[in-house]
Coordinates of C-alpha atoms in Angstrom, one line a residue:
Chain A
M1 CA 75.8 223.2 17.0
D2 CA 74.9 225.3 14.1
V3 CA 72.0 223.6 11.6
N4 CA 74.4 225.1 8.9
V5 CA 77.4 223.0 9.8
I6 CA 75.3 220.1 10.1
L7 CA 73.6 220.4 7.0
Q8 CA 77.1 221.0 5.2
A9 CA 78.5 217.8 6.9
I10 CA 75.2 216.0 5.4
I11 CA 76.1 217.2 2.0
N12 CA 79.7 216.2 2.3
G13 CA 78.5 212.8 3.4
L14 CA 76.2 212.2 0.8
L15 CA 78.9 213.3 -1.8
T16 CA 81.6 211.0 -0.2
G17 CA 78.8 208.4 0.0
S18 CA 78.2 208.5 -3.7
Y19 CA 81.6 207.5 -4.8
Y20 CA 81.8 205.0 -2.1
G21 CA 78.3 203.7 -3.2
L22 CA 79.6 203.3 -7.0
A23 CA 82.7 201.7 -5.8
A24 CA 80.8 199.0 -3.9
L25 CA 78.1 198.9 -6.8
G26 CA 80.8 196.9 -8.9
L27 CA 81.3 194.5 -6.1
T28 CA 77.7 193.8 -5.3
L29 CA 76.9 193.1 -8.9
I30 CA 79.7 190.6 -9.2
F31 CA 78.7 189.0 -5.8
G32 CA 74.9 189.1 -7.0
V33 CA 75.7 187.1 -10.3
I34 CA 78.7 184.9 -9.5
K35 CA 78.1 184.6 -5.5
V36 CA 81.9 185.7 -5.6
I37 CA 83.6 188.2 -3.5
N38 CA 85.9 189.8 -5.3
F39 CA 88.9 190.7 -3.0
A40 CA 90.6 192.3 -5.9
H41 CA 88.0 195.0 -6.3
G42 CA 90.0 197.6 -4.6
S43 CA 93.1 196.9 -6.6
L44 CA 91.1 197.0 -9.9
L45 CA 90.0 200.4 -8.7
M46 CA 93.7 201.2 -8.3
V47 CA 94.3 200.1 -11.6
G48 CA 91.7 202.3 -13.0
M49 CA 93.2 205.1 -11.1
F50 CA 96.8 204.7 -12.1
A51 CA 95.3 204.2 -15.8
C52 CA 93.4 207.4 -15.6
Y53 CA 96.3 209.3 -14.0
W54 CA 98.9 208.3 -16.7
V55 CA 96.4 209.3 -19.5
I56 CA 96.0 212.7 -18.0
K57 CA 99.5 213.0 -17.4
L58 CA 100.7 211.8 -20.9
T59 CA 97.8 213.5 -22.9
G60 CA 96.6 216.3 -20.7
W61 CA 92.6 215.3 -21.0
H62 CA 90.0 216.0 -19.0
P63 CA 89.5 213.5 -16.3
Y64 CA 86.3 212.4 -17.7
A65 CA 87.6 212.0 -21.2
T66 CA 89.7 209.4 -19.8
L67 CA 86.5 207.1 -19.2
L68 CA 86.6 206.3 -22.8
L69 CA 90.1 204.6 -22.5
V70 CA 89.9 203.6 -18.9
V71 CA 86.3 201.9 -18.9
P72 CA 86.9 199.4 -21.9
M73 CA 90.3 198.7 -20.6
L74 CA 88.9 197.6 -17.1
F75 CA 86.2 195.8 -18.7
F76 CA 88.5 193.7 -20.7
F77 CA 90.5 193.2 -17.6
G78 CA 87.8 191.8 -15.5
Y79 CA 86.4 190.1 -18.5
A80 CA 90.0 188.0 -18.8
M81 CA 90.2 187.7 -15.1
Q82 CA 87.0 186.0 -14.8
G83 CA 87.5 183.8 -18.0
I84 CA 91.2 182.7 -17.3
L85 CA 91.7 182.5 -13.5
I86 CA 88.1 182.1 -11.9
K87 CA 86.0 180.2 -14.3
P88 CA 88.4 177.2 -13.9
V89 CA 87.9 177.1 -10.1
L90 CA 84.3 177.5 -10.5
E91 CA 84.0 174.6 -12.8
A92 CA 86.0 172.6 -10.4
Q93 CA 83.7 173.4 -7.6
R94 CA 80.5 173.3 -9.6
E95 CA 78.5 171.9 -6.8
V96 CA 79.6 174.5 -3.9
R97 CA 77.3 177.6 -4.0
E98 CA 80.3 180.1 -2.9
P99 CA 83.6 178.2 -3.0
T100 CA 86.2 179.8 -0.7
E101 CA 88.7 178.8 -3.5
V102 CA 87.3 181.7 -5.6
I103 CA 87.9 184.3 -2.6
I104 CA 91.5 182.9 -2.4
V105 CA 92.1 183.4 -6.1
T106 CA 90.9 187.1 -6.1
T107 CA 93.2 187.4 -3.1
G108 CA 96.1 186.2 -5.1
V109 CA 95.2 188.7 -7.8
W110 CA 94.8 191.7 -5.2
Y111 CA 98.4 191.0 -3.8
I112 CA 99.8 190.6 -7.3
L113 CA 98.3 193.8 -8.7
D114 CA 99.2 196.0 -5.5
N115 CA 102.7 194.9 -5.4
L116 CA 103.4 195.2 -9.2
A117 CA 102.2 198.6 -8.9
L118 CA 104.5 199.2 -5.9
M119 CA 107.4 197.7 -8.0
I120 CA 106.5 199.5 -11.1
F121 CA 105.4 203.1 -9.6
G122 CA 107.1 203.2 -6.1
A123 CA 105.2 204.0 -3.0
E124 CA 104.8 207.4 -3.2
Y125 CA 101.5 209.1 -3.1
R126 CA 101.0 211.3 -6.5
V127 CA 98.5 213.8 -7.3
I128 CA 97.6 215.6 -10.6
Q129 CA 96.3 218.8 -11.4
T130 CA 93.1 218.6 -13.7
P131 CA 90.6 221.4 -14.7
I132 CA 88.3 220.7 -11.8
T133 CA 90.6 220.1 -9.1
G134 CA 89.9 222.3 -6.1
Q135 CA 86.9 224.0 -8.0
I136 CA 83.7 224.6 -5.9
F137 CA 80.2 225.3 -6.7
M138 CA 78.2 227.5 -4.3
L139 CA 74.4 227.0 -3.6
G140 CA 73.3 229.5 -1.0
D141 CA 75.7 229.2 1.9
Y142 CA 76.7 225.5 1.2
I143 CA 79.8 224.5 -0.7
F144 CA 79.8 221.6 -3.3
P145 CA 83.2 220.6 -4.2
K146 CA 83.0 219.9 -8.0
P147 CA 85.0 216.8 -8.5
Q148 CA 82.8 215.4 -5.5
L149 CA 79.6 216.8 -7.1
Y150 CA 80.6 215.3 -10.6
G151 CA 81.2 211.9 -8.8
F152 CA 77.6 212.3 -7.3
I153 CA 76.1 212.6 -10.8
T154 CA 78.4 210.1 -12.4
T155 CA 77.2 207.7 -9.5
A156 CA 73.2 208.5 -10.4
V157 CA 74.4 208.2 -14.2
T158 CA 76.2 204.9 -13.8
S159 CA 73.6 203.0 -11.4
G160 CA 70.8 204.2 -13.9
L161 CA 72.3 202.8 -16.7
L162 CA 73.2 199.6 -14.9
V163 CA 69.5 199.2 -14.0
W164 CA 68.2 199.8 -17.4
F165 CA 71.0 197.4 -18.7
L166 CA 69.8 194.7 -16.5
K167 CA 66.1 195.2 -16.9
F168 CA 65.7 195.7 -20.5
T169 CA 68.5 194.4 -22.5
K170 CA 68.8 190.6 -23.5
M171 CA 72.1 190.4 -21.7
G172 CA 71.0 192.1 -18.7
K173 CA 67.9 189.6 -18.6
S174 CA 70.5 186.7 -18.8
I175 CA 72.4 188.1 -16.2
R176 CA 69.6 188.4 -13.8
A177 CA 68.4 185.0 -14.8
A178 CA 71.9 183.3 -13.9
S179 CA 71.9 185.2 -10.6
L180 CA 68.7 183.5 -9.6
D181 CA 69.3 180.2 -10.7
R182 CA 72.3 179.3 -12.7
D183 CA 71.4 175.8 -13.6
A184 CA 67.8 177.0 -14.7
A185 CA 69.6 179.7 -16.6
S186 CA 71.8 177.2 -18.4
L187 CA 68.7 174.9 -19.2
M188 CA 67.1 178.0 -20.7
G189 CA 70.1 178.0 -23.1
I190 CA 72.2 181.2 -21.2
N191 CA 76.0 180.5 -21.8
Q192 CA 76.6 180.7 -17.9
Y193 CA 80.2 181.3 -18.3
R194 CA 79.8 184.3 -20.6
V195 CA 77.4 186.0 -18.6
Y196 CA 79.8 185.8 -15.6
N197 CA 82.4 187.0 -17.9
I198 CA 80.5 189.9 -18.8
A199 CA 79.0 190.8 -15.3
F200 CA 82.7 190.4 -14.0
G201 CA 83.7 192.8 -16.8
I202 CA 81.1 195.4 -15.9
G203 CA 82.1 195.1 -12.3
A204 CA 85.5 196.1 -13.1
A205 CA 84.5 198.8 -15.5
I206 CA 82.7 200.3 -12.8
A207 CA 85.8 200.2 -10.7
G208 CA 87.4 202.0 -13.6
I209 CA 84.8 204.7 -13.4
V210 CA 85.4 205.2 -9.8
G211 CA 89.0 205.5 -10.6
C212 CA 88.5 208.4 -13.0
V213 CA 86.0 210.2 -10.5
L214 CA 88.8 209.9 -7.6
I215 CA 91.6 211.2 -9.6
P216 CA 90.7 215.1 -9.4
F217 CA 90.8 215.0 -5.5
Y218 CA 92.2 211.8 -4.2
Y219 CA 95.9 210.5 -3.9
V220 CA 97.0 207.6 -6.1
F221 CA 99.3 205.0 -4.5
P222 CA 99.8 201.3 -4.9
T223 CA 97.9 200.3 -1.9
V224 CA 94.8 202.9 -2.4
G225 CA 92.8 199.7 -3.2
V226 CA 92.8 198.5 0.5
V227 CA 91.5 201.6 1.6
F228 CA 88.3 201.1 -0.4
D229 CA 88.3 197.4 -0.4
V230 CA 87.3 197.5 3.4
K231 CA 84.9 200.2 2.8
C232 CA 83.2 198.3 0.2
F233 CA 83.1 195.3 2.2
I234 CA 81.6 197.2 4.9
I235 CA 79.0 198.7 2.4
V236 CA 77.8 195.8 0.7
V237 CA 77.3 193.8 3.8
L238 CA 75.4 197.0 5.3
G239 CA 73.4 197.0 2.1
G240 CA 72.8 193.4 1.6
L241 CA 75.4 191.3 -0.7
G242 CA 74.2 191.6 -4.3
S243 CA 71.6 194.3 -3.8
I244 CA 72.1 197.5 -6.1
P245 CA 70.1 200.0 -3.9
G246 CA 71.9 198.3 -1.1
A247 CA 75.2 199.3 -2.2
L248 CA 74.2 203.0 -3.1
I249 CA 72.2 203.3 0.4
G250 CA 75.2 201.5 2.3
G251 CA 77.8 204.0 0.7
A252 CA 75.6 207.0 1.6
I253 CA 75.3 205.7 5.3
V254 CA 78.9 205.2 5.7
G255 CA 79.4 208.6 4.0
L256 CA 77.3 210.1 6.4
I257 CA 78.5 208.7 9.5
E258 CA 82.2 209.5 8.5
S259 CA 81.5 213.2 8.1
I260 CA 78.7 213.7 10.6
F261 CA 80.7 212.1 13.7
A262 CA 83.8 214.1 12.1
Q263 CA 82.2 217.1 13.6
Y264 CA 82.3 215.8 17.2
I265 CA 85.4 213.5 17.3
A266 CA 88.7 212.9 15.7
S267 CA 88.6 211.3 12.3
T268 CA 90.4 208.2 13.4
W269 CA 87.6 207.4 15.6
T270 CA 85.0 207.7 12.9
E271 CA 86.6 204.9 11.0
L272 CA 86.3 202.7 14.2
I273 CA 82.5 203.7 14.4
V274 CA 82.0 202.6 10.8
Y275 CA 83.6 199.1 11.7
V276 CA 81.4 198.9 15.0
V277 CA 78.2 199.7 12.8
F278 CA 79.4 197.1 10.4
L279 CA 79.8 194.4 13.0
A280 CA 76.6 195.3 14.7
V281 CA 74.7 194.8 11.6
L282 CA 76.3 191.5 10.8
F283 CA 75.2 190.2 14.4
I284 CA 71.7 191.7 14.1
R285 CA 70.9 191.3 10.6
P286 CA 73.5 189.6 8.5
A287 CA 71.4 190.0 5.4
G288 CA 71.7 193.6 5.4
L289 CA 69.2 196.2 4.4
F290 CA 68.2 194.5 1.2
G291 CA 70.0 191.2 1.2
E292 CA 68.7 187.7 0.7
K293 CA 68.6 185.4 3.8
R294 CA 70.0 182.4 1.6
D295 CA 73.2 184.3 1.0
W296 CA 74.5 184.2 4.5
Chain B
M1 CA 111.0 140.6 7.7
N2 CA 108.1 141.3 5.2
S3 CA 108.4 144.5 3.1
G4 CA 105.4 146.1 4.9
S5 CA 106.9 146.3 8.3
K6 CA 110.4 147.2 6.4
R7 CA 108.7 150.0 5.2
K8 CA 107.1 151.0 8.5
T9 CA 110.7 150.7 10.1
I10 CA 112.0 153.1 7.4
D11 CA 109.4 155.3 7.9
T12 CA 110.2 155.6 11.7
I13 CA 113.8 156.0 10.9
L14 CA 113.1 158.8 8.6
K15 CA 110.9 160.5 11.0
I16 CA 113.4 160.1 14.0
A17 CA 116.2 161.3 11.7
L18 CA 114.1 164.4 10.9
A19 CA 113.4 165.0 14.7
V20 CA 116.9 164.7 15.6
L21 CA 118.0 166.9 12.8
V22 CA 115.5 169.6 13.9
F23 CA 116.3 169.5 17.5
T24 CA 120.0 169.7 16.8
L25 CA 119.7 172.5 14.3
P26 CA 121.1 175.3 16.4
V27 CA 124.4 173.1 17.0
W28 CA 125.1 173.5 13.2
I29 CA 123.5 176.6 12.7
T30 CA 125.2 179.3 14.5
S31 CA 124.6 182.5 12.4
P32 CA 122.0 184.5 14.2
T33 CA 120.6 185.5 10.9
Y34 CA 119.5 182.1 9.9
L35 CA 118.7 181.1 13.2
Q36 CA 116.1 184.1 13.0
I37 CA 114.9 182.8 9.5
L38 CA 114.3 179.3 11.1
I39 CA 112.6 181.0 14.4
M40 CA 110.2 183.0 12.3
L41 CA 109.6 180.0 10.2
F42 CA 108.5 177.8 13.0
L43 CA 106.4 180.7 14.5
F44 CA 104.6 180.9 11.2
A45 CA 104.1 177.2 11.2
Y46 CA 102.8 177.3 14.7
L47 CA 100.4 180.2 14.1
T48 CA 99.4 178.8 10.9
T49 CA 98.5 175.4 12.8
C50 CA 96.5 177.3 15.3
W51 CA 94.7 179.2 12.2
N52 CA 94.1 175.5 10.8
L53 CA 92.1 174.6 13.7
V54 CA 89.3 176.9 12.5
G55 CA 90.3 177.6 8.8
G56 CA 91.0 174.2 8.1
F57 CA 88.9 171.8 10.1
A58 CA 85.6 174.2 10.6
G59 CA 85.9 174.9 6.7
V60 CA 85.7 178.7 7.1
L61 CA 88.2 181.3 6.3
P62 CA 89.2 183.4 9.0
L63 CA 91.0 186.6 7.6
G64 CA 91.5 188.3 10.9
H65 CA 93.9 186.2 13.0
S66 CA 96.4 188.8 13.6
A67 CA 93.8 190.2 15.9
Y68 CA 94.6 187.7 18.5
V69 CA 98.4 187.5 17.8
G70 CA 98.1 191.2 19.0
I71 CA 95.8 190.4 22.0
G72 CA 98.5 188.0 23.1
A73 CA 101.5 190.4 22.4
Y74 CA 99.9 193.4 24.0
T75 CA 98.4 191.7 27.1
S76 CA 101.7 190.1 28.2
T77 CA 103.8 193.2 27.3
V78 CA 101.3 195.5 29.3
L79 CA 101.2 193.4 32.3
W80 CA 105.1 193.2 32.4
I81 CA 105.5 196.9 31.8
T82 CA 102.9 198.3 34.0
W83 CA 102.9 195.5 37.0
G84 CA 106.1 193.5 36.6
I85 CA 104.1 190.3 35.8
S86 CA 106.5 188.0 33.8
P87 CA 105.3 187.2 30.3
W88 CA 105.3 183.7 31.2
I89 CA 102.3 184.4 33.2
G90 CA 101.2 187.1 31.4
M91 CA 100.8 185.1 28.1
W92 CA 98.1 182.8 29.8
A93 CA 96.2 186.0 30.5
G94 CA 96.4 187.0 26.8
A95 CA 95.6 183.5 25.8
V96 CA 92.4 183.9 27.9
I97 CA 91.3 187.1 26.8
A98 CA 91.8 186.0 23.1
A99 CA 89.7 182.8 23.5
I100 CA 86.9 184.7 25.2
V101 CA 87.1 187.6 22.4
G102 CA 87.3 184.6 19.8
I103 CA 84.1 182.8 21.3
F104 CA 82.2 186.1 21.5
I105 CA 83.0 186.9 17.8
G106 CA 82.6 183.3 16.9
I107 CA 79.2 182.8 18.0
P108 CA 77.4 185.1 15.7
T109 CA 79.8 184.9 12.8
L110 CA 80.4 181.2 12.5
K111 CA 76.8 180.9 11.7
L112 CA 77.4 182.8 8.6
R113 CA 78.5 181.4 5.2
G114 CA 82.0 181.6 3.6
A115 CA 82.2 185.3 2.3
Y116 CA 80.3 186.7 5.3
F117 CA 82.5 185.1 7.7
A118 CA 85.8 185.9 5.9
L119 CA 84.6 189.7 5.9
S120 CA 83.6 189.7 9.3
T121 CA 86.8 188.5 10.8
M122 CA 88.7 190.7 8.6
A123 CA 86.6 193.6 9.7
F124 CA 87.1 192.9 13.2
G125 CA 90.8 192.6 12.9
E126 CA 90.9 195.9 11.1
G127 CA 88.5 197.3 13.7
L128 CA 90.8 196.2 16.5
R129 CA 93.8 197.7 14.8
V130 CA 92.0 201.2 14.6
L131 CA 91.2 200.8 18.0
T132 CA 94.5 200.1 19.3
E133 CA 95.9 203.0 17.2
N134 CA 93.4 205.3 18.6
I135 CA 94.5 204.5 22.4
M136 CA 97.5 206.1 24.0
Q137 CA 96.8 205.0 27.6
V138 CA 94.3 203.3 29.6
G139 CA 94.6 203.8 33.1
S140 CA 98.2 203.2 34.2
C141 CA 98.7 200.8 31.0
V142 CA 100.6 202.3 28.2
I143 CA 99.5 201.4 24.6
N144 CA 101.1 204.2 22.7
G145 CA 98.7 204.0 19.7
P146 CA 100.3 203.9 16.5
R147 CA 103.8 204.0 17.9
G148 CA 103.7 200.6 19.4
I149 CA 105.5 199.2 22.5
C150 CA 109.1 198.9 23.1
I151 CA 109.7 195.9 25.7
P152 CA 112.4 197.3 28.3
L153 CA 115.7 195.3 28.0
V154 CA 116.9 193.2 30.6
P155 CA 120.5 192.2 31.0
G156 CA 121.8 188.8 29.9
N157 CA 119.5 185.6 29.3
N158 CA 116.7 186.0 31.6
L159 CA 114.6 182.6 31.7
A160 CA 112.1 184.0 34.2
L161 CA 111.5 187.2 32.1
Y162 CA 111.3 185.1 28.8
Q163 CA 114.2 187.4 27.3
F164 CA 117.3 186.1 25.8
V165 CA 120.5 187.6 24.4
N166 CA 121.1 184.7 21.9
K167 CA 118.5 183.0 19.6
V168 CA 118.9 179.4 20.7
P169 CA 116.3 179.5 23.6
Y170 CA 113.8 181.2 21.1
Y171 CA 114.5 178.3 18.9
Y172 CA 113.6 175.5 21.4
I173 CA 110.4 177.4 22.8
I174 CA 108.9 177.9 19.4
L175 CA 109.9 174.5 18.2
I176 CA 108.4 172.7 21.5
M177 CA 105.3 175.1 20.9
L178 CA 105.1 174.0 17.3
C179 CA 105.3 170.4 18.5
I180 CA 102.8 170.9 21.0
A181 CA 100.2 172.5 18.6
V182 CA 100.6 169.9 16.1
F183 CA 100.1 167.2 18.5
I184 CA 97.0 169.0 19.4
T185 CA 95.7 169.0 15.9
W186 CA 96.6 165.4 15.4
Y187 CA 94.5 164.5 18.7
I188 CA 91.8 166.6 17.7
S189 CA 91.4 165.1 14.2
R190 CA 90.9 161.7 15.8
I191 CA 88.7 162.2 18.5
R192 CA 84.8 162.5 18.2
P193 CA 84.7 166.4 18.2
G194 CA 87.2 166.4 15.3
Y195 CA 85.1 164.4 13.3
Y196 CA 82.1 166.4 14.1
L197 CA 84.0 169.7 13.1
A198 CA 85.3 168.1 10.0
A199 CA 81.7 167.0 8.8
G200 CA 80.4 170.3 9.8
G201 CA 83.1 172.0 7.6
E202 CA 82.2 169.7 4.6
E203 CA 78.7 169.4 4.7
P204 CA 77.1 171.6 7.4
E205 CA 73.5 170.8 6.6
A206 CA 74.1 166.9 6.4
A207 CA 76.0 167.2 9.7
Q208 CA 73.1 169.2 11.2
A209 CA 70.8 166.7 10.0
L210 CA 72.5 163.8 11.9
G211 CA 72.0 165.6 15.1
V212 CA 75.5 167.1 15.2
N213 CA 75.5 170.7 16.9
V214 CA 78.1 172.1 14.0
A215 CA 78.0 175.6 15.5
K216 CA 79.1 174.6 19.1
Y217 CA 82.1 172.6 18.0
K218 CA 83.0 175.4 15.6
V219 CA 82.8 177.7 18.5
W220 CA 85.1 175.7 20.5
A221 CA 87.5 175.3 17.8
M222 CA 87.8 179.1 17.4
G223 CA 88.2 179.6 21.2
L224 CA 91.3 176.9 21.0
S225 CA 92.7 178.5 18.1
C226 CA 92.5 181.9 19.5
F227 CA 94.0 180.8 22.9
M228 CA 96.9 179.3 21.0
T229 CA 97.5 182.1 18.5
A230 CA 97.6 184.6 21.5
L231 CA 100.7 182.3 23.0
G232 CA 102.3 182.9 19.6
G233 CA 101.8 186.5 20.1
T234 CA 103.5 186.6 23.2
F235 CA 106.3 184.8 21.8
L236 CA 106.7 187.3 18.8
A237 CA 106.7 190.1 21.1
Q238 CA 109.5 188.7 23.2
L239 CA 111.3 187.7 20.3
T240 CA 111.4 191.1 18.5
L241 CA 110.9 193.3 21.7
Y242 CA 109.1 195.9 19.6
F243 CA 105.7 195.9 17.8
Y244 CA 103.4 198.2 16.5
P245 CA 99.6 197.9 15.6
K246 CA 100.5 197.9 11.8
Q247 CA 102.6 195.0 12.0
I248 CA 101.1 193.0 14.6
L249 CA 97.5 193.6 14.1
G250 CA 97.9 194.2 10.3
L251 CA 96.0 192.9 7.4
D252 CA 98.8 191.5 5.5
F253 CA 99.9 189.6 8.7
S254 CA 96.5 187.7 8.7
F255 CA 96.5 187.1 5.1
E256 CA 100.2 185.6 5.1
L257 CA 98.8 183.0 7.7
A258 CA 95.9 182.2 5.6
F259 CA 97.9 181.8 2.3
I260 CA 100.6 179.5 4.2
A261 CA 97.9 177.4 5.4
L262 CA 96.2 177.4 1.9
I263 CA 99.3 176.8 0.0
G264 CA 100.5 173.9 2.4
G265 CA 96.9 172.3 2.7
R266 CA 94.2 173.6 4.8
G267 CA 92.4 170.9 7.0
T268 CA 95.6 168.8 7.1
I269 CA 98.1 168.3 10.0
A270 CA 101.3 168.7 7.8
G271 CA 99.9 171.3 5.7
P272 CA 100.7 174.4 7.8
V273 CA 104.3 173.3 8.5
I274 CA 104.9 172.6 4.8
G275 CA 103.4 175.7 3.7
A276 CA 105.5 177.6 6.2
L277 CA 108.6 175.8 4.9
L278 CA 108.0 176.7 1.6
L279 CA 106.9 180.1 1.9
R280 CA 109.1 181.9 4.6
P281 CA 112.0 181.3 2.9
V282 CA 110.8 183.0 -0.4
S283 CA 109.7 185.8 1.8
E284 CA 112.7 186.1 3.9
F285 CA 115.4 186.0 1.1
T286 CA 113.3 188.3 -1.3
R287 CA 112.9 190.8 1.6
I288 CA 116.6 190.4 2.5
Y289 CA 118.3 190.7 -1.0
L290 CA 115.5 192.3 -3.1
S291 CA 113.5 194.6 -1.2
S292 CA 115.7 197.6 -1.9
V293 CA 115.3 197.0 -5.7
L294 CA 111.9 195.6 -5.9
P295 CA 110.0 196.1 -2.9
G296 CA 106.7 193.7 -2.6
L297 CA 108.2 191.1 -5.1
H298 CA 107.8 188.3 -2.2
L299 CA 104.2 189.2 -2.3
V300 CA 103.6 189.2 -6.0
I301 CA 105.4 185.6 -5.7
F302 CA 103.0 184.9 -2.8
G303 CA 100.1 185.7 -5.1
L304 CA 101.3 183.8 -8.2
I305 CA 101.7 180.6 -5.9
L306 CA 98.4 181.0 -4.5
I307 CA 96.6 181.3 -7.8
L308 CA 98.5 178.4 -9.2
V309 CA 97.9 176.2 -6.1
M310 CA 94.1 177.0 -6.3
L311 CA 93.9 176.4 -10.1
Y312 CA 96.0 173.1 -10.0
Q313 CA 96.2 171.6 -6.5
P314 CA 93.3 173.2 -4.5
R315 CA 93.9 170.8 -1.8
G316 CA 97.3 172.2 -1.3
L317 CA 100.8 171.0 -1.9
V318 CA 100.7 168.7 1.2
E319 CA 98.8 166.1 -1.4
P320 CA 101.6 165.7 -4.0
L321 CA 104.5 166.0 -1.3
S322 CA 103.2 163.2 0.5
R323 CA 102.8 161.1 -2.5
F324 CA 106.4 161.9 -3.0
Y325 CA 107.3 160.8 0.3
D326 CA 105.5 157.5 -0.2
W327 CA 107.4 156.9 -3.4
V328 CA 110.6 157.5 -1.6
L329 CA 109.6 154.9 1.2
D330 CA 108.5 152.4 -1.5
R331 CA 111.9 152.9 -3.0
L332 CA 113.9 152.6 -0.2
S333 CA 112.0 149.3 1.0
G334 CA 112.5 147.8 -2.2
E335 CA 108.7 147.5 -2.8
K336 CA 107.0 148.1 -6.0
K337 CA 103.8 149.9 -6.2
E338 CA 102.1 147.1 -8.0
V339 CA 103.1 144.3 -5.3
K340 CA 101.5 146.5 -2.7
A341 CA 98.4 147.0 -4.7

């Protein structure tokens, strides 16, 4: 096989892996702080995609301009979801570290959102023409599709901002404190549930960003979230639940597996390879690449 | 006759009446549509009872049980189509394979905590679906990938080949399977391994400290659950005579089983049956009458019920219902709550 072909496959894999990683970033942040797997994460992403789709359709904005609307919307959505639905369950199960009841509530949200979207928008796959759809950027012999390239840059900027926020702002420090030890953090005067609301809101907002990144090159349909849900679960476990670099590197790994193996075998089989790698990681090293032992 | 034993008599009479009613239902209900709904109700009650052995008693959240339904359906069907082995024999082969797979998956995953276990079972189920969709044929066994398998029809009611023209035999088969499954659950809940399982499900560390090998009992429960689930898979295959990976190995199937158990009451004997009794009609009737207008409505309703149950009745609906049943018994036996206390 040609070296150029392999290099191009690696480029494609990294570009794809970047938005996978971004999708997983929100999930891993929520798990890291609240110790809850948000099964509705893919549905939040779907909500973000539909929101972005309709804003573009109605106003004709550039997809990245819609971030101004979609990100706050998803933030409040996540904030409210945590405050209204998850907080009561967490309070009732205070002594349990990872109550399964919360997984179930988020699964309920997943089913409601996906099927509401199905009822409202129908099952058809929608695409929308944006100024960057189908555009490419050439570097030497290598092709960088612009939508994916912008996605890569967005991932870098978003994760940089997130790390800065967690490291240097007061709220970020509170979030980190609550994720290390919720009781000790409460004793230090941190309002535990407010921190959770904000962490959940940020996680949802990141899902909204992914929605906007995907719009220029991906179909929108009510169950689009499931595709990303399963990928995100695999990525966060690969990288270690709760770890930010883990999510990004896990995303890159999954992207690379998909694009490199697609050179040799049918793409339906690459999906299987991802699952096999995932189960192998779970069996051999459940904490993933950067996870903590006590989480599993 | 004191009121305590009177209460017991009424309890027995009610239960016998219920049993007689259930066993004679096909006499009253002749419409195949309603019979089909009842059969599916019992099938889901049966599968959820099997799920409950792991998801309820072992205290973890399996989200990939459709994998074992699929293993049962595919094994018995392939054995029959390829070598002419009756599904009655093939279903045991499917059950053994499912149990082995379940134990193999259970050994590493049952050590994991809640979220990790849920994710790994889900990934296994999805992985198996993708694998099945990619295989057209293994040797002389036809799998047909995503198109699924159609079971060739045999003429008339054929007990030896597990195929019947009318629904009544299916009704009794699944009813007996359900009774056996409920009995097994009841039996396990009152023998020593059952106590170990419950202890390990609620407080793994404490049980471990008392010298209970929690992991071992969980793995056995997983094996038994998968074994029985696969038998249900063969039944489903014989009932519908056509199945494909997205349906029988799908995520929605796995989630529906978990939902029924959780809404009914996980870890209880009656919970799965009550859950199926409440939820199956919702899904059947919305599918029949509203699916063309509002597709997915039944899943929205499921999701809403699920969230409400988790918020207000996290142990499931079996609790308020059994309180209601006690109240009925008290009224019928003319006994006041205060007197009893």
